Amino acid sequence: MALKATIYKAMVNVADLDRNQFLDSNLTLARHPSETQERMMLRLLAWIKYANERLQFSRGLSAEDEPEIWQRNDHMGIDLWVELGLPDEKRLKKACSQSAEVALFTYNSRAAEVWWQQHQNKLKQYQNLSIWYLDDEQLAKLCEFGTRSMNLQATIQDGAIWLSDAENNLEIHFTAWQHH
């Protein structure tokens, strides 16, 4: 019998002072049985960082030809392609050719740093690719927000994300390994 995804609901209020973007959204995240809590929460944080009314979660792990999150335009083109983890260079090349902007969110310190050492020279050629790294300590604190029903406030200013709910407050700083 196939395992079913676990559904998480997130009411998110985003005040992005860097981009002058203010948004209240009700999000549904389907956590695939093979997806870790860390990965799901990073996916939510990636959505918050690029919050926009048109930004949507794709079918994720169950659709290999789609990004984790994307923003499509009126002509069905892709304005933003968001990837998670440590994809191979071919996948990033495809994303960069299909989308105006690509954002990769990496995590898992030891593996991510080795991956970056191996790929950074090739990836610098992609002018529309940004790579954001979140260290293990911040990711562990982010996971404390991960309940089946979340009510989150996010304020973004000077690149930092302040996240809070009824019990927790967290200031998050991504490391920009590559930013365009």
mmCIF file of C-alpha atoms in Angstrom:
data_model
loop_
_atom_site.group_PDB
_atom_site.id
_atom_site.type_symbol
_atom_site.label_atom_id
_atom_site.label_comp_id
_atom_site.label_asym_id
_atom_site.label_seq_id
_atom_site.Cartn_x
_atom_site.Cartn_y
_atom_site.Cartn_z
ATOM 1 C CA MET A 1 0.000 0.000 0.000
ATOM 2 C CA ALA A 2 1.380 3.398 -0.962
ATOM 3 C CA LEU A 3 1.994 5.866 1.816
ATOM 4 C CA LYS A 4 -0.002 9.050 1.541
ATOM 5 C CA ALA A 5 1.300 12.569 1.927
ATOM 6 C CA THR A 6 0.700 14.318 5.259
ATOM 7 C CA ILE A 7 -1.127 17.610 4.831
ATOM 8 C CA TYR A 8 0.073 20.724 6.667
ATOM 9 C CA LYS A 9 -1.812 24.019 6.665
ATOM 10 C CA ALA A 10 -0.051 27.348 7.087
ATOM 11 C CA MET A 11 -1.657 30.747 7.468
ATOM 12 C CA VAL A 12 1.198 33.086 6.622
ATOM 13 C CA ASN A 13 1.361 36.850 6.960
ATOM 14 C CA VAL A 14 4.366 38.199 5.036
ATOM 15 C CA ALA A 15 5.656 41.745 5.327
ATOM 16 C CA ASP A 16 8.596 41.933 2.918
ATOM 17 C CA LEU A 17 10.020 45.395 3.493
ATOM 18 C CA ASP A 18 12.880 44.741 1.033
ATOM 19 C CA ARG A 19 10.500 44.187 -1.906
ATOM 20 C CA ASN A 20 7.522 46.207 -0.579
ATOM 21 C CA GLN A 21 5.386 43.044 -0.745
ATOM 22 C CA PHE A 22 2.625 42.463 1.831
ATOM 23 C CA LEU A 23 0.610 39.283 1.706
ATOM 24 C CA ASP A 24 -1.741 37.091 3.725
ATOM 25 C CA SER A 25 -1.877 33.550 2.383
ATOM 26 C CA ASN A 26 -3.423 30.241 3.331
ATOM 27 C CA LEU A 27 -1.009 27.577 2.146
ATOM 28 C CA THR A 28 -1.367 23.824 1.949
ATOM 29 C CA LEU A 29 1.812 21.770 2.040
ATOM 30 C CA ALA A 30 1.693 18.097 1.189
ATOM 31 C CA ARG A 31 4.622 16.389 2.893
ATOM 32 C CA HIS A 32 5.608 13.372 0.807
ATOM 33 C CA PRO A 33 6.382 10.253 2.927
ATOM 34 C CA SER A 34 10.055 10.472 1.905
ATOM 35 C CA GLU A 35 10.323 14.183 2.708
ATOM 36 C CA THR A 36 11.897 15.204 6.012
ATOM 37 C CA GLN A 37 10.450 17.847 8.327
ATOM 38 C CA GLU A 38 13.546 19.976 7.611
ATOM 39 C CA ARG A 39 12.989 19.879 3.878
ATOM 40 C CA MET A 40 9.293 20.707 4.158
ATOM 41 C CA MET A 41 9.962 23.674 6.450
ATOM 42 C CA LEU A 42 12.727 24.937 4.156
ATOM 43 C CA ARG A 43 10.236 24.697 1.274
ATOM 44 C CA LEU A 44 7.838 26.875 3.269
ATOM 45 C CA LEU A 45 10.625 29.338 4.105
ATOM 46 C CA ALA A 46 11.611 29.514 0.418
ATOM 47 C CA TRP A 47 7.991 30.392 -0.390
ATOM 48 C CA ILE A 48 8.086 33.132 2.265
ATOM 49 C CA LYS A 49 11.353 34.568 0.908
ATOM 50 C CA TYR A 50 9.836 34.981 -2.570
ATOM 51 C CA ALA A 51 6.220 35.467 -1.457
ATOM 52 C CA ASN A 52 3.906 36.549 -4.230
ATOM 53 C CA GLU A 53 0.226 35.937 -5.026
ATOM 54 C CA ARG A 54 1.251 33.860 -8.056
ATOM 55 C CA LEU A 55 3.866 31.734 -6.272
ATOM 56 C CA GLN A 56 2.695 28.116 -6.000
ATOM 57 C CA PHE A 57 3.905 24.803 -4.669
ATOM 58 C CA SER A 58 4.168 22.273 -7.480
ATOM 59 C CA ARG A 59 3.626 18.538 -7.154
ATOM 60 C CA GLY A 60 7.152 18.501 -5.712
ATOM 61 C CA LEU A 61 8.801 15.136 -5.159
ATOM 62 C CA SER A 62 6.108 13.353 -7.171
ATOM 63 C CA ALA A 63 6.856 15.386 -10.335
ATOM 64 C CA GLU A 64 10.459 15.155 -11.460
ATOM 65 C CA ASP A 65 10.044 17.643 -14.302
ATOM 66 C CA GLU A 66 8.724 20.442 -12.060
ATOM 67 C CA PRO A 67 10.416 22.643 -9.479
ATOM 68 C CA GLU A 68 9.393 22.629 -5.803
ATOM 69 C CA ILE A 69 7.800 26.049 -6.137
ATOM 70 C CA TRP A 70 7.164 28.139 -9.190
ATOM 71 C CA GLN A 71 5.678 31.378 -10.337
ATOM 72 C CA ARG A 72 4.118 31.195 -13.775
ATOM 73 C CA ASN A 73 3.096 34.190 -15.857
ATOM 74 C CA ASP A 74 -0.028 34.799 -17.955
ATOM 75 C CA HIS A 75 1.619 33.135 -20.950
ATOM 76 C CA MET A 76 2.390 29.939 -18.948
ATOM 77 C CA GLY A 77 6.064 30.851 -18.919
ATOM 78 C CA ILE A 78 7.996 30.466 -15.682
ATOM 79 C CA ASP A 79 9.128 33.662 -13.955
ATOM 80 C CA LEU A 80 10.629 31.908 -10.919
ATOM 81 C CA TRP A 81 11.767 28.301 -10.458
ATOM 82 C CA VAL A 82 12.617 27.277 -6.873
ATOM 83 C CA GLU A 83 14.671 24.144 -6.263
ATOM 84 C CA LEU A 84 15.701 22.508 -2.961
ATOM 85 C CA GLY A 85 18.615 20.325 -1.972
ATOM 86 C CA LEU A 86 21.662 19.452 -4.044
ATOM 87 C CA PRO A 87 20.509 18.909 -7.644
ATOM 88 C CA ASP A 88 22.842 17.959 -10.441
ATOM 89 C CA GLU A 89 24.105 20.613 -12.802
ATOM 90 C CA LYS A 90 21.926 19.364 -15.699
ATOM 91 C CA ARG A 91 18.758 19.992 -13.690
ATOM 92 C CA LEU A 92 19.878 23.531 -12.832
ATOM 93 C CA LYS A 93 20.846 24.184 -16.455
ATOM 94 C CA LYS A 94 17.350 23.093 -17.537
ATOM 95 C CA ALA A 95 15.761 25.321 -14.880
ATOM 96 C CA CYS A 96 17.867 28.316 -15.933
ATOM 97 C CA SER A 97 16.899 27.840 -19.579
ATOM 98 C CA GLN A 98 13.169 27.536 -18.789
ATOM 99 C CA SER A 99 12.762 30.278 -16.186
ATOM 100 C CA ALA A 100 13.578 33.963 -15.930
ATOM 101 C CA GLU A 101 14.926 33.454 -12.387
ATOM 102 C CA VAL A 102 16.041 30.342 -10.501
ATOM 103 C CA ALA A 103 16.569 30.059 -6.736
ATOM 104 C CA LEU A 104 18.193 27.027 -5.136
ATOM 105 C CA PHE A 105 17.913 26.488 -1.378
ATOM 106 C CA THR A 106 20.593 24.171 0.009
ATOM 107 C CA TYR A 107 20.915 22.654 3.473
ATOM 108 C CA ASN A 108 22.639 19.792 5.322
ATOM 109 C CA SER A 109 26.009 21.368 6.119
ATOM 110 C CA ARG A 110 28.527 18.658 5.328
ATOM 111 C CA ALA A 111 26.907 17.465 2.093
ATOM 112 C CA ALA A 112 26.050 20.989 0.901
ATOM 113 C CA GLU A 113 29.578 22.321 1.383
ATOM 114 C CA VAL A 114 31.096 19.386 -0.547
ATOM 115 C CA TRP A 115 28.469 19.833 -3.297
ATOM 116 C CA TRP A 116 29.256 23.567 -3.537
ATOM 117 C CA GLN A 117 33.000 22.942 -3.818
ATOM 118 C CA GLN A 118 32.348 20.539 -6.695
ATOM 119 C CA HIS A 119 29.828 22.687 -8.598
ATOM 120 C CA GLN A 120 30.511 26.369 -7.943
ATOM 121 C CA ASN A 121 32.732 26.991 -10.969
ATOM 122 C CA LYS A 122 30.191 25.541 -13.418
ATOM 123 C CA LEU A 123 27.198 27.219 -11.745
ATOM 124 C CA LYS A 124 28.700 30.720 -11.908
ATOM 125 C CA GLN A 125 27.918 30.755 -15.661
ATOM 126 C CA TYR A 126 24.176 30.851 -14.946
ATOM 127 C CA GLN A 127 23.383 34.544 -14.608
ATOM 128 C CA ASN A 128 19.789 33.954 -13.434
ATOM 129 C CA LEU A 129 20.676 31.471 -10.645
ATOM 130 C CA SER A 130 20.750 32.389 -6.966
ATOM 131 C CA ILE A 131 21.909 29.829 -4.398
ATOM 132 C CA TRP A 132 20.887 30.230 -0.767
ATOM 133 C CA TYR A 133 22.332 28.095 2.040
ATOM 134 C CA LEU A 134 20.709 27.562 5.450
ATOM 135 C CA ASP A 135 22.923 26.052 8.144
ATOM 136 C CA ASP A 136 21.880 23.101 10.315
ATOM 137 C CA GLU A 137 21.387 25.156 13.494
ATOM 138 C CA GLN A 138 18.941 27.600 11.905
ATOM 139 C CA LEU A 139 17.136 24.771 10.102
ATOM 140 C CA ALA A 140 16.660 22.884 13.392
ATOM 141 C CA LYS A 141 15.149 26.017 14.979
ATOM 142 C CA LEU A 142 12.915 26.518 11.927
ATOM 143 C CA CYS A 143 11.524 23.001 12.419
ATOM 144 C CA GLU A 144 10.129 24.047 15.816
ATOM 145 C CA PHE A 145 7.475 25.975 13.857
ATOM 146 C CA GLY A 146 6.402 22.860 11.936
ATOM 147 C CA THR A 147 2.989 21.804 13.171
ATOM 148 C CA ARG A 148 0.062 20.465 11.156
ATOM 149 C CA SER A 149 -1.663 23.829 11.516
ATOM 150 C CA MET A 150 0.683 26.830 11.481
ATOM 151 C CA ASN A 151 -0.075 30.495 11.935
ATOM 152 C CA LEU A 152 3.081 32.422 11.012
ATOM 153 C CA GLN A 153 4.148 36.038 10.840
ATOM 154 C CA ALA A 154 7.163 36.766 8.638
ATOM 155 C CA THR A 155 8.936 40.096 8.315
ATOM 156 C CA ILE A 156 11.754 40.426 5.813
ATOM 157 C CA GLN A 157 14.161 43.332 6.064
ATOM 158 C CA ASP A 158 17.772 43.744 4.912
ATOM 159 C CA GLY A 159 17.779 40.116 3.772
ATOM 160 C CA ALA A 160 16.890 38.745 7.222
ATOM 161 C CA ILE A 161 13.644 36.890 7.878
ATOM 162 C CA TRP A 162 11.993 37.292 11.281
ATOM 163 C CA LEU A 163 9.563 34.447 11.783
ATOM 164 C CA SER A 164 7.152 34.117 14.687
ATOM 165 C CA ASP A 165 4.133 32.192 15.846
ATOM 166 C CA ALA A 166 2.354 32.031 19.229
ATOM 167 C CA GLU A 167 5.342 30.337 20.950
ATOM 168 C CA ASN A 168 8.462 30.924 18.854
ATOM 169 C CA ASN A 169 10.514 33.768 17.427
ATOM 170 C CA LEU A 170 13.418 33.237 15.062
ATOM 171 C CA GLU A 171 15.720 35.463 13.045
ATOM 172 C CA ILE A 172 16.938 33.645 9.929
ATOM 173 C CA HIS A 173 19.879 34.578 7.730
ATOM 174 C CA PHE A 174 20.545 32.689 4.518
ATOM 175 C CA THR A 175 24.104 32.629 3.250
ATOM 176 C CA ALA A 176 24.163 33.747 -0.377
ATOM 177 C CA TRP A 177 26.520 31.355 -2.156
ATOM 178 C CA GLN A 178 25.553 32.922 -5.468
ATOM 179 C CA HIS A 179 23.213 35.838 -5.994
ATOM 180 C CA HIS A 180 22.227 37.763 -9.104
#
